[in-house]
Coordinates of C-alpha atoms and ligand atoms in Angstrom, one line a residue:
Chain O
M28 CA -0.1 0.1 -0.1
A29 CA 1.3 3.3 -0.9
K30 CA 2.5 5.6 2.3
G31 CA 0.6 8.7 1.2
F32 CA -2.3 10.0 -0.9
V33 CA -2.5 13.3 -3.0
S34 CA -5.9 15.0 -3.3
I35 CA -6.5 17.3 -6.1
T36 CA -9.1 20.0 -6.5
V37 CA -9.5 19.8 -10.5
E38 CA -11.6 23.2 -10.4
R39 CA -8.8 25.2 -9.2
C40 CA -5.8 24.0 -11.2
K41 CA -4.3 26.1 -13.9
G42 CA -2.5 23.2 -15.7
C43 CA 1.2 24.7 -15.1
G44 CA 2.5 21.3 -14.6
F45 CA 4.6 22.0 -11.6
C46 CA 3.4 19.3 -9.8
V47 CA 3.6 16.5 -12.5
E48 CA 7.3 17.8 -13.3
F49 CA 9.0 17.8 -9.9
C50 CA 7.1 14.8 -8.0
P51 CA 10.0 12.9 -7.0
T52 CA 8.4 9.5 -7.8
H53 CA 6.1 10.4 -10.8
V54 CA 2.7 9.8 -9.1
L55 CA 1.1 12.4 -11.4
A56 CA 0.4 13.3 -15.4
L57 CA -1.6 16.1 -16.8
S58 CA -5.0 14.6 -18.0
S59 CA -6.2 15.0 -21.3
A60 CA -9.4 16.2 -20.0
Y61 CA -10.5 19.8 -19.2
N62 CA -11.7 21.6 -16.3
S63 CA -14.5 24.0 -16.6
K64 CA -12.0 26.9 -17.2
G65 CA -10.3 24.7 -20.1
Y66 CA -7.1 23.7 -18.2
H67 CA -5.9 20.2 -18.0
A68 CA -5.6 19.0 -14.4
P69 CA -3.2 16.6 -13.3
H70 CA -4.5 12.7 -12.5
I71 CA -2.9 10.0 -11.0
V72 CA -0.9 7.6 -12.7
S73 CA 1.0 5.6 -10.0
A74 CA -0.7 5.8 -6.8
E75 CA 1.0 3.2 -4.9
K76 CA 4.3 5.2 -5.6
C77 CA 2.8 8.5 -3.4
S78 CA 4.9 8.6 -0.5
G79 CA 2.9 11.7 0.9
C80 CA 6.1 14.2 0.8
D81 CA 3.5 17.2 -0.2
L82 CA 6.2 18.6 -2.7
C83 CA 3.5 18.8 -5.3
G84 CA 1.3 20.8 -2.6
M85 CA 4.3 23.0 -2.0
Y86 CA 5.0 23.7 -5.7
C87 CA 1.3 24.1 -6.7
P88 CA 1.1 28.1 -7.3
D89 CA -2.8 27.9 -7.1
F90 CA -3.3 25.7 -4.0
A91 CA -5.1 22.7 -6.0
I92 CA -3.1 19.8 -4.9
F93 CA -1.6 18.1 -1.8
G94 CA 0.0 15.3 -0.4
A95 CA 0.2 13.7 3.3
R96 CA 1.3 10.6 4.8
Y97 CA -1.6 8.1 5.9
A98 CA -1.6 7.9 9.6
R99 CA -0.1 4.5 11.3
Chain V
M30 CA -17.3 27.2 -7.7
N31 CA -17.4 23.7 -7.9
E32 CA -14.7 22.1 -5.8
T33 CA -15.1 18.9 -7.4
T34 CA -12.4 16.6 -6.4
L35 CA -11.1 14.0 -8.9
E36 CA -11.7 10.2 -8.4
V37 CA -9.1 8.9 -6.7
P38 CA -7.9 5.2 -6.9
Y39 CA -8.0 5.2 -2.7
E40 CA -9.5 6.5 -0.1
I41 CA -8.4 10.1 1.4
P42 CA -9.0 10.7 5.2
V43 CA -12.1 13.0 5.4
D44 CA -9.8 15.0 7.7
A45 CA -7.1 15.8 5.2
H46 CA -6.8 19.0 4.1
N47 CA -4.2 21.4 2.2
P48 CA -1.7 23.0 4.7
V49 CA -2.0 26.1 3.0
E50 CA -5.8 26.9 3.5
P51 CA -5.7 27.8 7.2
F52 CA -3.7 30.5 6.0
L53 CA -5.7 31.7 3.1
R54 CA -8.8 33.8 2.2
M55 CA -10.4 30.7 0.7
D56 CA -13.4 32.8 -0.5
R57 CA -11.2 34.5 -2.4
M58 CA -10.0 31.5 -4.3
P59 CA -9.2 31.2 -7.5
H60 CA -6.8 33.9 -7.4
I61 CA -5.8 36.2 -9.9
W62 CA -2.4 35.2 -10.5
C63 CA -1.7 33.7 -14.5
P64 CA -1.1 30.0 -14.9
G65 CA 2.4 29.1 -14.0
C66 CA 2.7 32.4 -12.2
G67 CA 5.4 31.5 -8.9
I68 CA 3.9 34.1 -6.7
G69 CA 1.2 31.4 -5.4
T70 CA 4.5 28.9 -4.8
T71 CA 6.2 31.0 -2.6
V72 CA 2.9 31.6 -0.5
N73 CA 3.3 27.8 0.2
C74 CA 6.6 27.8 1.4
F75 CA 5.8 31.0 3.7
T76 CA 2.7 29.1 5.2
R77 CA 4.9 26.0 5.7
A78 CA 7.5 28.4 7.6
L79 CA 4.5 29.9 9.6
L80 CA 3.4 26.5 10.6
D81 CA 7.0 25.2 11.6
S82 CA 8.2 28.2 13.2
K83 CA 4.8 27.9 15.7
A84 CA 4.5 31.5 15.4
D85 CA 1.5 33.0 16.8
L86 CA -0.5 33.7 14.3
D87 CA -2.2 36.7 16.3
K88 CA 0.9 38.4 16.4
V89 CA 1.9 38.1 12.6
A90 CA 1.1 40.7 10.2
I91 CA 1.9 41.1 6.5
V92 CA 2.4 44.3 4.8
S93 CA 2.4 44.6 0.8
G94 CA 2.8 47.4 -1.7
I95 CA 0.8 47.3 -5.3
G96 CA 1.5 44.7 -7.7
C97 CA 1.0 41.0 -8.5
T98 CA 3.1 40.3 -5.7
G99 CA 1.1 42.7 -3.3
R100 CA -2.1 40.8 -3.8
V101 CA -0.5 38.3 -1.1
A102 CA -1.7 40.5 1.8
G103 CA -5.2 40.3 0.5
Y104 CA -5.2 36.8 0.1
A105 CA -3.6 36.0 3.6
S106 CA -5.9 35.0 6.3
L107 CA -3.7 37.2 8.7
D108 CA -3.8 40.7 9.6
S109 CA -2.5 42.3 6.6
F110 CA -2.3 45.8 5.2
H111 CA -2.1 46.3 1.1
T112 CA -0.6 50.0 1.2
T113 CA 0.1 52.3 -1.9
H114 CA 2.5 51.7 -4.1
G115 CA 6.2 51.7 -2.7
R116 CA 5.4 52.2 0.9
A117 CA 5.1 49.1 2.4
I118 CA 8.0 49.3 4.1
P119 CA 7.2 52.6 6.2
F120 CA 3.8 51.4 7.0
A121 CA 5.6 48.3 8.4
T122 CA 8.0 50.4 10.4
G123 CA 5.0 52.4 11.9
L124 CA 3.4 49.0 12.6
K125 CA 6.6 47.7 14.2
L126 CA 7.2 51.0 16.3
A127 CA 3.7 51.1 17.5
N128 CA 3.4 47.6 18.5
P129 CA 7.0 46.0 18.8
E130 CA 5.4 42.3 19.4
L131 CA 4.2 42.1 16.4
Q132 CA 6.3 40.1 13.6
V133 CA 5.9 42.5 10.6
V134 CA 6.1 40.7 7.3
V135 CA 6.8 43.0 4.4
Y136 CA 6.0 40.7 1.3
S137 CA 5.9 42.6 -2.0
G138 CA 7.5 43.1 -5.8
D139 CA 10.8 44.0 -7.0
G140 CA 9.4 46.9 -8.5
D141 CA 7.6 48.1 -5.5
L142 CA 10.5 47.5 -3.0
F143 CA 13.6 48.6 -5.6
A144 CA 11.8 51.3 -7.5
I145 CA 9.2 53.8 -6.0
G146 CA 10.1 52.1 -2.3
G147 CA 13.9 51.5 -3.0
N148 CA 14.7 54.8 -0.4
H149 CA 12.6 53.3 2.2
F150 CA 14.6 49.6 1.7
I151 CA 17.8 51.3 2.3
H152 CA 16.9 53.3 5.4
A153 CA 15.0 50.4 7.1
A154 CA 18.2 48.1 6.5
R155 CA 20.3 50.9 7.6
R156 CA 18.3 51.3 10.7
N157 CA 18.0 47.4 11.1
M158 CA 14.6 47.7 11.7
D159 CA 13.0 44.5 12.8
L160 CA 11.3 43.5 9.7
K161 CA 11.3 40.7 7.7
V162 CA 11.2 41.4 3.8
I163 CA 10.2 39.1 1.4
C164 CA 10.9 40.2 -2.4
V165 CA 9.1 38.0 -4.9
N166 CA 11.4 39.1 -7.7
N167 CA 10.1 38.4 -11.5
L168 CA 12.5 40.7 -13.1
T169 CA 9.7 43.3 -14.0
Y170 CA 6.6 45.4 -13.1
A171 CA 4.4 42.8 -14.0
M172 CA 1.3 44.1 -13.0
T173 CA 1.5 47.2 -15.1
G174 CA 2.4 45.6 -18.4
G175 CA 6.0 44.3 -18.0
Q176 CA 7.8 47.6 -17.7
T177 CA 11.7 47.5 -17.3
A178 CA 12.3 47.6 -13.6
P179 CA 15.5 48.6 -11.8
T180 CA 16.1 44.7 -11.6
T181 CA 15.6 43.9 -15.4
P182 CA 18.9 42.5 -16.8
S183 CA 20.7 43.8 -19.6
H184 CA 19.4 42.5 -23.0
V185 CA 15.9 41.9 -22.1
I186 CA 13.0 43.0 -24.1
S187 CA 10.2 44.9 -22.2
A188 CA 7.4 46.9 -22.7
T189 CA 9.5 50.0 -22.5
S190 CA 12.7 48.5 -24.0
P191 CA 11.6 47.2 -27.1
Y192 CA 15.3 47.0 -28.3
G193 CA 16.8 45.6 -25.3
V194 CA 17.6 46.9 -21.9
F195 CA 20.8 48.9 -21.7
E196 CA 21.1 50.0 -18.0
P197 CA 22.6 48.2 -15.5
A198 CA 20.2 46.4 -12.9
F199 CA 20.7 46.1 -9.2
N200 CA 21.9 43.0 -7.3
L201 CA 19.4 43.0 -4.5
V202 CA 21.2 40.8 -2.3
A203 CA 24.3 43.2 -2.6
L204 CA 22.2 46.4 -2.1
A205 CA 20.5 44.8 0.7
E206 CA 24.2 43.6 2.4
A207 CA 25.8 47.0 1.9
A208 CA 22.6 49.0 3.3
G209 CA 22.8 47.3 6.6
A210 CA 20.6 44.1 6.8
S211 CA 21.3 41.5 9.3
Y212 CA 20.0 38.3 7.1
V213 CA 20.2 38.3 3.3
A214 CA 19.3 35.2 1.5
R215 CA 18.4 34.4 -2.3
W216 CA 16.2 31.2 -3.4
T217 CA 14.3 30.6 -6.6
T218 CA 10.5 29.1 -6.8
Y219 CA 12.2 26.1 -7.6
H220 CA 14.1 25.6 -4.2
V221 CA 10.8 25.5 -2.1
K222 CA 12.2 23.6 0.6
Q223 CA 15.1 26.0 1.2
L224 CA 13.2 28.4 0.9
A225 CA 10.7 27.6 3.6
R226 CA 13.7 27.2 5.9
S227 CA 14.8 30.7 5.0
M228 CA 11.6 32.2 5.9
E229 CA 11.2 30.0 9.0
E230 CA 14.7 31.2 9.8
V231 CA 13.9 35.2 9.3
L232 CA 10.7 34.5 11.5
K233 CA 12.9 33.6 14.5
K234 CA 15.9 36.1 13.5
K235 CA 15.8 39.7 15.0
G236 CA 16.8 42.7 13.0
F237 CA 16.2 43.6 9.0
C238 CA 16.1 40.3 6.9
F239 CA 15.7 39.8 3.3
I240 CA 14.8 37.2 1.2
E241 CA 14.9 37.5 -2.8
V242 CA 13.0 34.9 -4.4
L243 CA 13.1 34.7 -8.3
S244 CA 9.8 34.0 -9.6
P245 CA 8.5 33.2 -12.9
C246 CA 6.2 35.9 -14.7
P247 CA 5.2 33.8 -18.0
T248 CA 2.8 36.4 -18.8
L249 CA 4.7 39.8 -19.2
Y250 CA 8.6 38.8 -18.5
Q251 CA 8.8 35.6 -20.4
R252 CA 6.8 36.2 -23.3
R253 CA 8.4 39.1 -24.9
N254 CA 11.8 37.2 -24.8
K255 CA 10.4 34.1 -25.9
M256 CA 11.3 32.1 -22.4
G257 CA 8.2 30.0 -22.7
D258 CA 6.2 29.3 -19.7
G259 CA 6.2 28.8 -15.9
L260 CA 7.5 25.5 -16.2
D261 CA 10.3 26.5 -18.4
T262 CA 11.4 29.1 -16.1
M263 CA 11.0 26.5 -13.4
K264 CA 13.5 24.0 -15.2
F265 CA 15.8 26.8 -16.0
Y266 CA 16.2 27.6 -12.5
K267 CA 16.9 23.9 -11.5
Q268 CA 19.6 24.0 -14.4
A269 CA 21.1 27.4 -13.6
S270 CA 21.3 27.3 -9.8
K271 CA 24.2 26.8 -7.6
V272 CA 24.0 27.0 -3.8
R273 CA 26.7 29.0 -2.4
H274 CA 26.1 29.9 1.0
G275 CA 28.1 32.7 2.1
A276 CA 29.0 33.7 -1.2
P277 CA 30.4 37.6 -1.7
T278 CA 27.0 38.9 -2.6
S279 CA 29.1 41.3 -4.9
E280 CA 29.4 37.7 -7.0
C281 CA 25.9 37.1 -7.1
A282 CA 24.6 39.7 -10.1
L283 CA 22.1 38.5 -12.2
T284 CA 21.9 38.1 -15.8
K285 CA 19.3 37.2 -18.5
S286 CA 20.0 33.9 -18.7
G287 CA 23.5 33.0 -16.9
E288 CA 24.2 31.2 -13.6
I289 CA 22.1 32.2 -10.5
V290 CA 23.7 31.7 -7.0
V291 CA 21.3 30.9 -4.4
G292 CA 21.8 30.4 -0.7
K293 CA 22.2 32.6 2.4
F294 CA 24.9 35.1 1.8
V295 CA 24.5 37.1 5.1
D296 CA 23.2 36.5 8.6
R297 CA 24.9 38.7 11.6
D298 CA 23.9 40.5 14.5
R299 CA 23.8 44.2 14.6
P300 CA 21.9 46.3 17.1
G301 CA 18.5 46.9 16.3
Y302 CA 16.6 50.5 16.1
F303 CA 15.1 50.0 19.8
E304 CA 18.2 49.1 21.0
L305 CA 20.3 52.0 19.7
L306 CA 17.3 54.4 20.8
N307 CA 17.1 53.3 24.3
A308 CA 21.3 53.3 24.5
Q309 CA 21.4 56.8 23.4
M310 CA 18.4 58.0 25.0
T311 CA 19.8 56.7 28.5
E312 CA 23.3 57.9 28.1
T313 CA 22.1 61.3 27.3
L314 CA 19.1 61.7 29.6
G315 CA 19.9 59.2 32.4
E316 CA 17.1 58.7 34.8
R317 CA 14.8 61.2 33.0
Y318 CA 14.4 58.5 30.2
A319 CA 11.9 56.0 30.2
E320 CA 11.5 53.4 27.5
P321 CA 8.5 54.1 25.4
E322 CA 5.1 52.4 26.5
V323 CA 3.1 50.3 24.2
V324 CA -0.2 51.1 24.6
C325 CA -2.3 49.0 22.1
G326 CA -6.0 48.0 22.3
N327 CA -5.9 44.2 21.6
C328 CA -2.8 42.9 23.3
Ligands
TPP426 C1 2.2 55.8 -7.2 C2 1.9 54.8 -8.1 N1 2.6 54.9 -9.2 C3 2.8 53.8 -10.1 C4 1.7 52.7 -10.2 C5 1.6 51.9 -10.8 N2 2.3 50.5 -10.5 C6 1.2 49.5 -10.0 S1 2.1 48.0 -9.7 C7 3.6 48.9 -10.6 C8 4.8 48.0 -10.5 C9 4.7 46.6 -9.6 O1 6.0 45.7 -10.0 P1 6.5 44.8 -9.0 O2 6.2 45.6 -7.6 O3 7.6 44.1 -9.3 O4 5.3 43.8 -8.9 P2 4.8 42.7 -10.0 O5 3.7 42.9 -10.3 O6 5.9 42.5 -10.8 O7 4.8 41.4 -8.8 C10 3.6 50.1 -11.0 C11 4.2 50.9 -11.3 C12 0.9 52.9 -8.9 N3 -0.1 52.1 -8.6 N4 0.9 54.0 -8.0
SF4_427 S1 2.6 13.9 -2.2 FE1 4.9 13.7 -3.0 S2 4.9 11.6 -3.9 FE2 2.5 12.1 -3.7 S3 2.0 12.9 -5.5 FE3 2.8 14.8 -4.1 S4 4.7 14.9 -4.8 FE4 4.4 12.6 -5.6
SF4_428 S1 0.8 22.4 -9.9 FE1 -1.3 22.9 -9.3 S2 -2.0 24.3 -10.6 FE2 -0.1 23.4 -11.6 S3 -1.0 21.5 -12.6 FE3 -0.2 20.8 -10.7 S4 -2.4 20.9 -9.7 FE4 -2.8 22.3 -11.3
SF4_429 S1 1.7 39.1 -14.7 FE1 3.4 37.8 -14.1 S2 3.7 38.3 -12.1 FE2 1.8 39.2 -12.7 S3 0.2 37.1 -11.9 FE3 0.8 37.1 -14.2 S4 2.6 35.6 -14.4 FE4 1.9 36.4 -12.2
MG430 MG1 8.1 42.4 -10.4

């Protein structure tokens, strides 16, 4: 099981790709789908690799994504 | 706005929330910043620093000037003030003098702090006023259309330099050190962890502290210079930055596409404004001098 999870608020995303580029374990990819403003938000391609490090959350200029570790 | 969350292949704990949210006026989201603008990234780092430093949020105040960066004061869910252009530092100085218990953070743009507000900057640094100044440097006056700022590097094309900038630019970290700052660091929006740590450090340090953060402005700086989007600048920061803690600031000038020296350059202790005031008045007036008493309604 993954150590962490990532949560994406699609409607707040502006598709900059920072989270995709700088996720250390390549959990994310930009989706081909559009949100209502016409941006491609990220989606999860390798959920099991998420460490919950929240680097995506630190990079996201639109406060649209964050990661966290599961409580043990 | 409809806050749909993506279908995820696993369960998200119900109490999970983005750590930035308690620090923001979420009713004002989405913010006005462009796709790929770095200002929001600096805000993430600042909120992590507030969390990690365990600062008493009732005693933190944010002061901004005018500009895209100046909007931070309006989005932060803290006591904040969006001053007129260039006047963030004098407003912050007044706030600090009237209520020395406050942790006063100035969060503003390169144009605001170093063009119209440049004089205020050097004098607050000279006095070692206990202010934490965070400058989001996108190398331009972004909000007004991408004009040449005192920070715009040579050869860059801007709204007011269609044939390229020829004036020499300020080296902000050298300027801050020369003017007397107690703490001087530079990071980019690529260096999120280091930036958050520096911000935490200044929240714990006394005196005039300055952090320069290079930040992408794809819309008004990069577009005219064919520099791609925000992510291209982030990749450029990653490739062009070199961490050199303690580097002489005179060697840290920025150019259009050359090396970016990042790190902590200055961390020194100088007597602060209040200390100097009290020492001088005690020397001159002796027992006739009483330290100014702060009377503040809420504290
Ligand atoms: C007294 C005054 N002069 C000029 C302006 C126009 N003005 C608004 S923002 C700005 C520059 C902002 O540049 P910067 O501080 O770098 O912020 P950025 O938008 O790049 O984040 C200027 C010149 C103003 N609002 N008030
Ligand atoms: S929390 Fe870390 S590992 Fe998980 S998606 Fe975000 S950056 Fe990647
Ligand atoms: S960093 Fe934020 S705005 Fe950019 S693509 Fe990822 S979720 Fe969207
Ligand atoms: S104009 Fe530039 S600095 Fe202003 S919000 Fe857009 S990208 Fe950011
Ligand atoms: Mg600017």
